[in-house]
Amino acid sequence: MANTSQSLRRAALLVSAVAVLGLTTACGDGSGTVSSPQTQSGTAAPAGGDPSADGSGTAVSSSSGSDTATGTDSNSSGSSTSTSSSTGSNTSTASSSRCHTSELRANVGDNDPGAGQENFPIILTNMSGRTCTVRGFPGAAFVNASGTQLGPNPVRETSSTATTVTLKPGQSAWAGLTFSNPEISGAKTATPTTLVVTPPDEKDPLKVTWTNGAVPVSGNSSSVRLTVFSAGTGA
């Protein structure tokens, strides 16, 4: 009986110990189990845009959502698109209103010499029945009777600012053609028969008979310079 009672007592103690151990273990696992879903829930809430949640996730989500909702980025993008669209529209308008070679007549005005420089206006006149525009530099080259270019391409005066010149039928615009007097500069010369002029943004040229004598084609101070178009005839 004593042995049986002692065995029962040991069994009871063992059961109690196991129960206590199990309870302790359960509390630890329970804490982990509860903590884990709370962390996941807390992470999920900001991702859903919960305004009451905090943390970096909220900021990212809110910022992203705000940009999309308020159109901060979209408006910026839209503004760029609008500008691009507007630019495209302006380009289209400018293209449609630009004076084409077939609508223009070219001639060279009188020389206005000064300080060892020869200065000629290249004049384009609107011969069409519509209003059109020119803007920027002309293309220009001196050629001989066989069509061979004399000298290098003229240099553009980058200090001159381009403006859009509107030409009603019969109106003119002019661009300056300048070079140093060869007798002063000592540049080698040739006498062209023609000045080939190409209107801005056009590919087809106009030909003007050159009657102003020799022009510099190589050597010191042989550059021929061009300015942008301005309204009038340069007279």
PDB file of C-alpha atoms in Angstrom, residues 19-123:
ATOM      1  CA  ALA A  19       0.793  20.670 -16.922  1.00  0.00           C
ATOM      2  CA  VAL A  20       2.823  23.603 -15.636  1.00  0.00           C
ATOM      3  CA  LEU A  21       5.415  23.110 -18.375  1.00  0.00           C
ATOM      4  CA  GLY A  22       2.701  22.898 -20.978  1.00  0.00           C
ATOM      5  CA  LEU A  23       1.074  26.081 -19.713  1.00  0.00           C
ATOM      6  CA  THR A  24       4.377  27.936 -19.828  1.00  0.00           C
ATOM      7  CA  THR A  25       5.071  26.713 -23.335  1.00  0.00           C
ATOM      8  CA  ALA A  26       1.575  27.609 -24.432  1.00  0.00           C
ATOM      9  CA  CYS A  27       2.022  31.180 -23.213  1.00  0.00           C
ATOM     10  CA  GLY A  28       5.262  31.573 -25.171  1.00  0.00           C
ATOM     11  CA  ASP A  29       3.780  30.121 -28.382  1.00  0.00           C
ATOM     12  CA  GLY A  30       0.625  32.114 -27.897  1.00  0.00           C
ATOM     13  CA  SER A  31       2.560  35.332 -27.637  1.00  0.00           C
ATOM     14  CA  GLY A  32       4.408  34.507 -30.853  1.00  0.00           C
ATOM     15  CA  THR A  33       1.258  33.411 -32.566  1.00  0.00           C
ATOM     16  CA  VAL A  34      -0.589  36.601 -31.650  1.00  0.00           C
ATOM     17  CA  SER A  35       2.393  38.853 -32.376  1.00  0.00           C
ATOM     18  CA  SER A  36       2.922  37.437 -35.809  1.00  0.00           C
ATOM     19  CA  PRO A  37      -0.631  38.066 -37.093  1.00  0.00           C
ATOM     20  CA  GLN A  38      -0.564  41.565 -35.549  1.00  0.00           C
ATOM     21  CA  THR A  39       2.640  42.367 -37.434  1.00  0.00           C
ATOM     22  CA  GLN A  40       1.178  40.979 -40.631  1.00  0.00           C
ATOM     23  CA  SER A  41      -2.048  42.848 -40.030  1.00  0.00           C
ATOM     24  CA  GLY A  42      -0.157  46.012 -39.299  1.00  0.00           C
ATOM     25  CA  THR A  43       1.832  45.597 -42.518  1.00  0.00           C
ATOM     26  CA  ALA A  44      -1.252  44.859 -44.546  1.00  0.00           C
ATOM     27  CA  ALA A  45      -3.139  47.875 -43.252  1.00  0.00           C
ATOM     28  CA  PRO A  46      -0.720  50.514 -44.583  1.00  0.00           C
ATOM     29  CA  ALA A  47      -0.542  48.659 -47.868  1.00  0.00           C
ATOM     30  CA  GLY A  48      -4.272  49.125 -48.041  1.00  0.00           C
ATOM     31  CA  GLY A  49      -3.910  52.833 -47.375  1.00  0.00           C
ATOM     32  CA  ASP A  50      -5.229  52.827 -43.828  1.00  0.00           C
ATOM     33  CA  PRO A  51      -4.803  56.453 -42.678  1.00  0.00           C
ATOM     34  CA  SER A  52      -4.675  55.399 -39.022  1.00  0.00           C
ATOM     35  CA  ALA A  53      -1.708  53.110 -39.577  1.00  0.00           C
ATOM     36  CA  ASP A  54       1.827  54.391 -39.268  1.00  0.00           C
ATOM     37  CA  GLY A  55       5.208  53.357 -40.500  1.00  0.00           C
ATOM     38  CA  SER A  56       7.122  53.675 -43.755  1.00  0.00           C
ATOM     39  CA  GLY A  57       4.626  51.532 -45.529  1.00  0.00           C
ATOM     40  CA  THR A  58       1.919  54.098 -44.898  1.00  0.00           C
ATOM     41  CA  ALA A  59       4.059  56.900 -46.216  1.00  0.00           C
ATOM     42  CA  VAL A  60       4.865  55.015 -49.375  1.00  0.00           C
ATOM     43  CA  SER A  61       1.320  53.897 -49.892  1.00  0.00           C
ATOM     44  CA  SER A  62      -0.139  57.272 -48.997  1.00  0.00           C
ATOM     45  CA  SER A  63       2.353  59.115 -51.154  1.00  0.00           C
ATOM     46  CA  SER A  64       1.725  56.817 -54.048  1.00  0.00           C
ATOM     47  CA  GLY A  65      -1.992  56.971 -53.547  1.00  0.00           C
ATOM     48  CA  SER A  66      -1.932  60.716 -53.103  1.00  0.00           C
ATOM     49  CA  ASP A  67       0.056  61.234 -56.287  1.00  0.00           C
ATOM     50  CA  THR A  68      -2.384  59.104 -58.182  1.00  0.00           C
ATOM     51  CA  ALA A  69      -5.461  60.599 -56.536  1.00  0.00           C
ATOM     52  CA  THR A  70      -4.437  64.245 -56.631  1.00  0.00           C
ATOM     53  CA  GLY A  71      -2.641  63.929 -59.960  1.00  0.00           C
ATOM     54  CA  THR A  72       0.625  65.451 -58.731  1.00  0.00           C
ATOM     55  CA  ASP A  73       2.672  63.258 -61.019  1.00  0.00           C
ATOM     56  CA  SER A  74      -0.152  62.908 -63.481  1.00  0.00           C
ATOM     57  CA  ASN A  75      -0.605  66.654 -63.704  1.00  0.00           C
ATOM     58  CA  SER A  76       3.098  67.087 -64.118  1.00  0.00           C
ATOM     59  CA  SER A  77       3.097  64.448 -66.780  1.00  0.00           C
ATOM     60  CA  GLY A  78      -0.075  65.874 -68.211  1.00  0.00           C
ATOM     61  CA  SER A  79       1.468  69.303 -68.272  1.00  0.00           C
ATOM     62  CA  SER A  80       4.446  67.946 -70.162  1.00  0.00           C
ATOM     63  CA  THR A  81       2.107  66.119 -72.496  1.00  0.00           C
ATOM     64  CA  SER A  82       0.089  69.282 -72.933  1.00  0.00           C
ATOM     65  CA  THR A  83       3.237  71.271 -73.596  1.00  0.00           C
ATOM     66  CA  SER A  84       4.386  68.635 -76.009  1.00  0.00           C
ATOM     67  CA  SER A  85       0.971  68.632 -77.595  1.00  0.00           C
ATOM     68  CA  SER A  86       0.993  72.397 -77.688  1.00  0.00           C
ATOM     69  CA  THR A  87       4.479  72.353 -79.163  1.00  0.00           C
ATOM     70  CA  GLY A  88       3.300  69.872 -81.722  1.00  0.00           C
ATOM     71  CA  SER A  89       0.385  72.131 -82.503  1.00  0.00           C
ATOM     72  CA  ASN A  90       2.663  75.139 -82.802  1.00  0.00           C
ATOM     73  CA  THR A  91       5.027  73.157 -84.958  1.00  0.00           C
ATOM     74  CA  SER A  92       2.131  72.107 -87.137  1.00  0.00           C
ATOM     75  CA  THR A  93       0.881  75.689 -87.309  1.00  0.00           C
ATOM     76  CA  ALA A  94       4.358  77.009 -88.054  1.00  0.00           C
ATOM     77  CA  SER A  95       4.827  74.358 -90.694  1.00  0.00           C
ATOM     78  CA  SER A  96       1.540  75.177 -92.381  1.00  0.00           C
ATOM     79  CA  SER A  97       2.155  78.943 -92.255  1.00  0.00           C
ATOM     80  CA  ARG A  98       5.821  78.818 -93.291  1.00  0.00           C
ATOM     81  CA  CYS A  99       6.723  80.444 -96.571  1.00  0.00           C
ATOM     82  CA  HIS A 100       7.735  77.815 -99.104  1.00  0.00           C
ATOM     83  CA  THR A 101      10.341  78.319-101.799  1.00  0.00           C
ATOM     84  CA  SER A 102       7.716  78.299-104.536  1.00  0.00           C
ATOM     85  CA  GLU A 103       5.990  81.261-102.864  1.00  0.00           C
ATOM     86  CA  LEU A 104       9.070  83.450-102.606  1.00  0.00           C
ATOM     87  CA  ARG A 105      11.255  85.595-104.807  1.00  0.00           C
ATOM     88  CA  ALA A 106      14.875  86.269-103.844  1.00  0.00           C
ATOM     89  CA  ASN A 107      17.101  89.178-104.699  1.00  0.00           C
ATOM     90  CA  VAL A 108      20.224  90.862-103.331  1.00  0.00           C
ATOM     91  CA  GLY A 109      19.988  94.483-102.232  1.00  0.00           C
ATOM     92  CA  ASP A 110      22.562  97.229-102.556  1.00  0.00           C
ATOM     93  CA  ASN A 111      25.899  97.004-100.784  1.00  0.00           C
ATOM     94  CA  ASP A 112      26.207  99.059 -97.605  1.00  0.00           C
ATOM     95  CA  PRO A 113      29.971  99.026 -97.010  1.00  0.00           C
ATOM     96  CA  GLY A 114      31.591 100.057 -93.759  1.00  0.00           C
ATOM     97  CA  ALA A 115      34.795  99.541 -91.757  1.00  0.00           C
ATOM     98  CA  GLY A 116      36.309  97.328 -94.437  1.00  0.00           C
ATOM     99  CA  GLN A 117      33.155  95.209 -94.637  1.00  0.00           C
ATOM    100  CA  GLU A 118      30.857  94.518 -97.561  1.00  0.00           C
ATOM    101  CA  ASN A 119      27.261  94.185 -96.417  1.00  0.00           C
ATOM    102  CA  PHE A 120      24.470  92.937 -98.651  1.00  0.00           C
ATOM    103  CA  PRO A 121      20.860  92.194 -97.736  1.00  0.00           C
ATOM    104  CA  ILE A 122      19.425  88.910 -99.025  1.00  0.00           C
ATOM    105  CA  ILE A 123      15.774  89.716 -99.575  1.00  0.00           C
TER     106      ILE A 123
END
